[in-house]
mmCIF file of C-alpha atoms in Angstrom:
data_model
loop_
_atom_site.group_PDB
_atom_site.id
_atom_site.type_symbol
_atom_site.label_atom_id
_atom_site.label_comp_id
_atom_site.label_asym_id
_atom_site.label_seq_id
_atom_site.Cartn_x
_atom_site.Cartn_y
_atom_site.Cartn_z
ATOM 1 C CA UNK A 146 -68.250 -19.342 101.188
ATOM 2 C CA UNK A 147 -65.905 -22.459 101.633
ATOM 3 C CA UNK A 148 -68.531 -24.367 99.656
ATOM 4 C CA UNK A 149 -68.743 -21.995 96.937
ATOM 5 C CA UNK A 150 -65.234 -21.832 96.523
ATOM 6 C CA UNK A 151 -64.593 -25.382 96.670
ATOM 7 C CA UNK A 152 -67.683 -26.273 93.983
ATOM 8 C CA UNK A 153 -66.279 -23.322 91.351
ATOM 9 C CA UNK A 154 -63.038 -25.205 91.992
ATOM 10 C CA UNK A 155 -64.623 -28.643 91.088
ATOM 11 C CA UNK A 156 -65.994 -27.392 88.091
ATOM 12 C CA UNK A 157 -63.186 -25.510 86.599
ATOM 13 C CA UNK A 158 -61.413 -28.964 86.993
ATOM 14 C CA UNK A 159 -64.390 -30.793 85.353
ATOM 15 C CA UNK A 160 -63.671 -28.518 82.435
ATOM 16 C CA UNK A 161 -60.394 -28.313 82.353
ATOM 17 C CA UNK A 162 -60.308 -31.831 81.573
ATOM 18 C CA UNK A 163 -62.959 -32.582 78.957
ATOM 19 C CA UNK A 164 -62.402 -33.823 75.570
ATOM 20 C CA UNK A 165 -61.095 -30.415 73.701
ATOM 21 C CA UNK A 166 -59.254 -27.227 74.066
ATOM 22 C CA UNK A 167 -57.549 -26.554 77.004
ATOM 23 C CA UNK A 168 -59.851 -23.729 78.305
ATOM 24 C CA UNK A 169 -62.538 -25.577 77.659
ATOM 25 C CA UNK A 170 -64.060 -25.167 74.353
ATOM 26 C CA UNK A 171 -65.241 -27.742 72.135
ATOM 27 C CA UNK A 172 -62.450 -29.009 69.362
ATOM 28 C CA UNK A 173 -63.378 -28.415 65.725
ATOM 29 C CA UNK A 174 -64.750 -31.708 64.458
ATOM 30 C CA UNK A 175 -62.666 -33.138 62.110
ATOM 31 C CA UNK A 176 -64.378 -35.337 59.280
ATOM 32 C CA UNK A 177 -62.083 -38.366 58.067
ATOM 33 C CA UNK A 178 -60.754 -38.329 54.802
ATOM 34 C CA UNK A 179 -62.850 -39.582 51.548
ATOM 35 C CA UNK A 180 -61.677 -41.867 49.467
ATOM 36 C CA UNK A 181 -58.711 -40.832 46.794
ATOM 37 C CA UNK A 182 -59.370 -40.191 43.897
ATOM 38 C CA UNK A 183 -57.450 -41.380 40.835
ATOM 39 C CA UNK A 184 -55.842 -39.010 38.608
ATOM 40 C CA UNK A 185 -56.371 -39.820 35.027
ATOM 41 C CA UNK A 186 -53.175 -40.338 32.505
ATOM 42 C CA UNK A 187 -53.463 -40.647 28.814
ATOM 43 C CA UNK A 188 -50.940 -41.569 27.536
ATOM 44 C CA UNK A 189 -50.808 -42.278 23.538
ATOM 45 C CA UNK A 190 -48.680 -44.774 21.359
ATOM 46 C CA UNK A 191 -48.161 -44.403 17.709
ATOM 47 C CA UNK A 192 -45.906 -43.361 14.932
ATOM 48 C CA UNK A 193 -46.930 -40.639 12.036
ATOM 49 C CA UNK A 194 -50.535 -40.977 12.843
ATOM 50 C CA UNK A 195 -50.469 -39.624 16.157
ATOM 51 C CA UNK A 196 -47.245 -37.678 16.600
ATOM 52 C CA UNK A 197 -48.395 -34.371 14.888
ATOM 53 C CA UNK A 198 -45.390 -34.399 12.190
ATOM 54 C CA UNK A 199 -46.542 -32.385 9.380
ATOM 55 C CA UNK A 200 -49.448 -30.587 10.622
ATOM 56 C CA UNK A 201 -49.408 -26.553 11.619
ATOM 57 C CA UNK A 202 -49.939 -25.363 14.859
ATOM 58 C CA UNK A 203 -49.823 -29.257 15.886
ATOM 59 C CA UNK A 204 -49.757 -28.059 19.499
ATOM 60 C CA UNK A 205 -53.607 -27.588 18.643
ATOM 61 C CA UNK A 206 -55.162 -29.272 16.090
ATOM 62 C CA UNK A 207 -53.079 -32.738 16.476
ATOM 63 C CA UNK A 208 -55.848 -35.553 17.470
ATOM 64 C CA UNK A 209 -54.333 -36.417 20.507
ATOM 65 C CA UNK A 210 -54.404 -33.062 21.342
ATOM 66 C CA UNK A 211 -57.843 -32.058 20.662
ATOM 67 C CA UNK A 212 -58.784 -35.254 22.350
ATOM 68 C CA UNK A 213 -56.956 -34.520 25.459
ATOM 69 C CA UNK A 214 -58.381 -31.013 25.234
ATOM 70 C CA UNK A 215 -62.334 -31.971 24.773
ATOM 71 C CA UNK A 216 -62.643 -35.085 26.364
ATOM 72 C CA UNK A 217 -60.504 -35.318 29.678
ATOM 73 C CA UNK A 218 -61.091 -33.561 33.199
ATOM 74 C CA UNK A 219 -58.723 -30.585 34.543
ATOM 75 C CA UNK A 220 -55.958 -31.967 36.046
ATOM 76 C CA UNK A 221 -55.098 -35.002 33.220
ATOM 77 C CA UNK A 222 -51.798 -36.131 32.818
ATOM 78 C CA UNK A 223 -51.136 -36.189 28.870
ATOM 79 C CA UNK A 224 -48.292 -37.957 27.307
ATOM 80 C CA UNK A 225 -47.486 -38.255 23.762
ATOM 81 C CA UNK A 226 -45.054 -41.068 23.247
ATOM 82 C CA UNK A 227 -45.803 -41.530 19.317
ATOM 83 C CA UNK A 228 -42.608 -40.898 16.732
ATOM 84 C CA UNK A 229 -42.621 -40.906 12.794
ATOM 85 C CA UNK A 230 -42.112 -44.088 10.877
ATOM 86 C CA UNK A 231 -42.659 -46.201 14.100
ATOM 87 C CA UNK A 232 -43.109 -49.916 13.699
ATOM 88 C CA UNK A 233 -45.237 -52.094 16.490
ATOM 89 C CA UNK A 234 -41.445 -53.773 17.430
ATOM 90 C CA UNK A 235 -39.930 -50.101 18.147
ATOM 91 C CA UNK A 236 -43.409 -48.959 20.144
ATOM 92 C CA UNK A 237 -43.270 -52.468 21.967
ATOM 93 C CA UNK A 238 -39.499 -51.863 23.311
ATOM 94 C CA UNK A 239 -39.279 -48.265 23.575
ATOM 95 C CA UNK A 240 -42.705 -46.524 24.084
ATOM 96 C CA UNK A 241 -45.016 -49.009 26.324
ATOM 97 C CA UNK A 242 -42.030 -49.242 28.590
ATOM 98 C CA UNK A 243 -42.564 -45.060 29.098
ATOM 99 C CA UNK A 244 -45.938 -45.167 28.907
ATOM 100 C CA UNK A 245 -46.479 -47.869 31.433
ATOM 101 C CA UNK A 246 -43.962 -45.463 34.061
ATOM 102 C CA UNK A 247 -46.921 -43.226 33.440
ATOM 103 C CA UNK A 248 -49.439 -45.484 34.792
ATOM 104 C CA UNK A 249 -52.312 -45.029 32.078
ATOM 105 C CA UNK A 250 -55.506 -44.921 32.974
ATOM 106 C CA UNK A 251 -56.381 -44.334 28.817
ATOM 107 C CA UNK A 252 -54.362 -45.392 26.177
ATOM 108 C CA UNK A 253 -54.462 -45.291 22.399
ATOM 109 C CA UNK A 254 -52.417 -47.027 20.333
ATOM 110 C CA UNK A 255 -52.386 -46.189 16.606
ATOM 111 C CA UNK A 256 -49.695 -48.227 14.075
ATOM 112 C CA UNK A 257 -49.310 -49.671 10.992
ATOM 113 C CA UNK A 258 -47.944 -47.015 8.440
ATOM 114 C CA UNK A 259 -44.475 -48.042 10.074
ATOM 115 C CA UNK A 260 -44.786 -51.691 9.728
ATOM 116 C CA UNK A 261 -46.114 -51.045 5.681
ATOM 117 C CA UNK A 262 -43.113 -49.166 5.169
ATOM 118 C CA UNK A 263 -40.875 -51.413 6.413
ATOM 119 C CA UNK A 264 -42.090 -54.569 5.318
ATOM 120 C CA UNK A 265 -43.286 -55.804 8.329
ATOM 121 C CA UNK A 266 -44.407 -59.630 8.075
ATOM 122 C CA UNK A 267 -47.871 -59.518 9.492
ATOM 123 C CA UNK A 268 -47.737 -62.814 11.786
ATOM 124 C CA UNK A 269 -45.288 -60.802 13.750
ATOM 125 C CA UNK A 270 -46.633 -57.748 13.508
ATOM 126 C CA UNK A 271 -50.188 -59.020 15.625
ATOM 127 C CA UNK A 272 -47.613 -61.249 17.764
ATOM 128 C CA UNK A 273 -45.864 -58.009 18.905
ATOM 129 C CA UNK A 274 -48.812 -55.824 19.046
ATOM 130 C CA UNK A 275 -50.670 -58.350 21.498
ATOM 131 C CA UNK A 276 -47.360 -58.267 23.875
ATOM 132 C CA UNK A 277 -47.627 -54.187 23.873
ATOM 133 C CA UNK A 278 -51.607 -54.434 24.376
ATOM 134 C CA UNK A 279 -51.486 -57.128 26.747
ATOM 135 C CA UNK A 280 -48.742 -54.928 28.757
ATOM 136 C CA UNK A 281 -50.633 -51.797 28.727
ATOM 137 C CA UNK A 282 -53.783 -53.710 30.207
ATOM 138 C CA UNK A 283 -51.115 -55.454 32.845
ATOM 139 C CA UNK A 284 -50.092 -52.032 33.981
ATOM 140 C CA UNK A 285 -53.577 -51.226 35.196
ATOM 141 C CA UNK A 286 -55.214 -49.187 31.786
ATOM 142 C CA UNK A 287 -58.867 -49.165 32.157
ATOM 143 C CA UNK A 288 -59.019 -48.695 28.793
ATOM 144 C CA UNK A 289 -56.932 -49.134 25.868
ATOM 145 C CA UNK A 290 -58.232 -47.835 22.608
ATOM 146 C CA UNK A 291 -56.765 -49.682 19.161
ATOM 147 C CA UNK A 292 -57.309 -47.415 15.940
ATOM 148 C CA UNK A 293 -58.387 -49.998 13.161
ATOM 149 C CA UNK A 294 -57.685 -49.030 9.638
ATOM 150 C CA UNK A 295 -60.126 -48.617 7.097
ATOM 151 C CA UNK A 296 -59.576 -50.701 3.790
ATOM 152 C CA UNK A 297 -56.799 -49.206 1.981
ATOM 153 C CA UNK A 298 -55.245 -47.175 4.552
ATOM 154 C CA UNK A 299 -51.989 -47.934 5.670
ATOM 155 C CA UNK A 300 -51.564 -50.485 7.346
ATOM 156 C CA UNK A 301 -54.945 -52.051 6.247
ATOM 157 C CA UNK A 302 -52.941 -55.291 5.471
ATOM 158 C CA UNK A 303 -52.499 -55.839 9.067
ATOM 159 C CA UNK A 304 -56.297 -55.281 9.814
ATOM 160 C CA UNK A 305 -57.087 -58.837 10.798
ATOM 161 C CA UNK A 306 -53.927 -59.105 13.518
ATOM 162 C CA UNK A 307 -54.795 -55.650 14.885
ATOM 163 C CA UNK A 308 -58.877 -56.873 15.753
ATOM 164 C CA UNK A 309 -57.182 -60.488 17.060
ATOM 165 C CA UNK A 310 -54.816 -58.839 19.473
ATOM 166 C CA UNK A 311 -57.244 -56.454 20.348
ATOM 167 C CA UNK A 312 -59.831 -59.136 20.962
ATOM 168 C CA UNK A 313 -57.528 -61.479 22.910
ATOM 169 C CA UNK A 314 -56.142 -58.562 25.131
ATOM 170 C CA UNK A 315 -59.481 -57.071 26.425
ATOM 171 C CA UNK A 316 -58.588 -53.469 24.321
ATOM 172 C CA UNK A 317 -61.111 -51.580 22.201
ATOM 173 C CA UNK A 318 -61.254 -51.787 18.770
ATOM 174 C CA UNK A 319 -62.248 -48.058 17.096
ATOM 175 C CA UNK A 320 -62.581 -48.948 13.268
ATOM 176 C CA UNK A 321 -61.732 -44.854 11.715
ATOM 177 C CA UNK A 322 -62.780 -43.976 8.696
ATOM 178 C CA UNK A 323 -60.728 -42.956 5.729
ATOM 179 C CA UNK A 324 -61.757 -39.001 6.636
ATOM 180 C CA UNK A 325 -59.692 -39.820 9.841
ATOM 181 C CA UNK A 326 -56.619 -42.054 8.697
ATOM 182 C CA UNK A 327 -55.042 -40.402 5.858
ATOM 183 C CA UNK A 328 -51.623 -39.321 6.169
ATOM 184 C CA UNK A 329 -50.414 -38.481 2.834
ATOM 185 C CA UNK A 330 -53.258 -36.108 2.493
ATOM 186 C CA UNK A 331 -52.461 -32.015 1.544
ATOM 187 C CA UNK A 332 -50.782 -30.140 4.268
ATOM 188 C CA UNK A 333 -53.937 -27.958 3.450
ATOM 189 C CA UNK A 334 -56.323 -30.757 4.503
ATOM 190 C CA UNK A 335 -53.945 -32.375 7.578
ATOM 191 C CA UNK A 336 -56.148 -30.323 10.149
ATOM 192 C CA UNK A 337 -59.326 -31.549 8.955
ATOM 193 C CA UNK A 338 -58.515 -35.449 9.034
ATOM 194 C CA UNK A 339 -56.834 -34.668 12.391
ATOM 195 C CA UNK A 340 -60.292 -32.824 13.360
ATOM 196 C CA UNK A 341 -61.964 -36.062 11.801
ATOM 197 C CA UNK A 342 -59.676 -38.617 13.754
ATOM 198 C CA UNK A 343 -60.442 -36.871 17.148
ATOM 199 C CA UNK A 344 -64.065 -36.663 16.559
ATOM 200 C CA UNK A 345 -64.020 -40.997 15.897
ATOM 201 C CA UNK A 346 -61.918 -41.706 19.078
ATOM 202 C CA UNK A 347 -63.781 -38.953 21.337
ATOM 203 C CA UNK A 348 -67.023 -41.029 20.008
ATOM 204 C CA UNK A 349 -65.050 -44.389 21.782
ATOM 205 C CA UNK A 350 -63.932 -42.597 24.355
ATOM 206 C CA UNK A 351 -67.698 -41.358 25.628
ATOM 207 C CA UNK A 352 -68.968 -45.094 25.038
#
């Protein structure tokens, strides 16, 4: 009886003490953690072309929007940084500087009408659009998509600087056709060249 008592004794301190709970059931295994995964942000630069001035119910049928909307996983950060009538000097000092707090994954950057407006000289025009590329690409963008103006359009004067910054910058040139980049078209046809813009960048985007 001593034995017995002493060996059920032995064992309840073998237990006791192996790796688990405390009265001797096995812990839950615990599987280590899988590698993060990175949220993506697109974020868009522009002026009139992208900021949704002028067209109804912009909340949905602005490009950027229907781009975010069709094209990006639940869970996307979106920002819209473009504003009417903005040149490439304004975007380079006061949007990339928000957009790169955002830390893009996806960018766009759409100008031009701005800089025709204002009289932009076009050697610094591509000088200033390389620095805002070349910044966006610095802050970690994967990608960073360049709308390139079809002859004509606004902002077609600046076509050559717009493919040599893009070029010299690593960012994607997306030539749009004039469906897609016409901004003084009828309020009654803004939500089909919206509809026409989205369709050319989501074809960039899935390349």
């Amino acid at each position: 009886m001593t034995r017995l008592v002493a060996g059920l004794a032995a064992l309840a301190f073998v237990l006791a003490n192996l790796p688990g709970c405390a009265d001797g059931r096995k812990a839950p295994t615990v599987l280590p953690a899988g590698p993060r995964k990175q949220r993506a942000v697109f974020v868009v630069i522009g002026g009139r072309e992208s900021s949704g001035s002028g067209i109804d119910d912009a909340l949905h049928k602005a490009w950027p929007q229907i781009v975010f909307g069709s094209q990006f996983p639940n869970g996307t950060v979106y920002v819209n940084l473009a504003r009417n009538d903005t040149t490439v000097a304004e975007a380079k000092v006061e949007q990339t500087p928000l957009a790169i707090e955002q830390r893009p994954t996806v960018a766009t950057v759409w100008l031009g009408e701005g800089d025709d407006d204002a009289g932009t000289a076009p050697a610094q025009f591509g000088s200033d659009l390389r620095i805002l590329l070349a910044e966006l690409r610095r802050a970690g963008a994967a990608r960073v998509l360049v709308a390139f103006p079809p002859p004509g359009a606004p902002g077609s004067r600046f076509a050559s600087e717009i493919a040599t910054a893009a070029r010299s910058t690593g960012a994607e040139l997306v030539p749009l056709s004039a469906r897609a980049w016409d901004p003084h078209a009828p309020r009654t046809r803004q939500a089909t060249v919206q509809a026409a813009a989205a369709a050319e960048l989501g074809r960039a985007l899935k390349r």
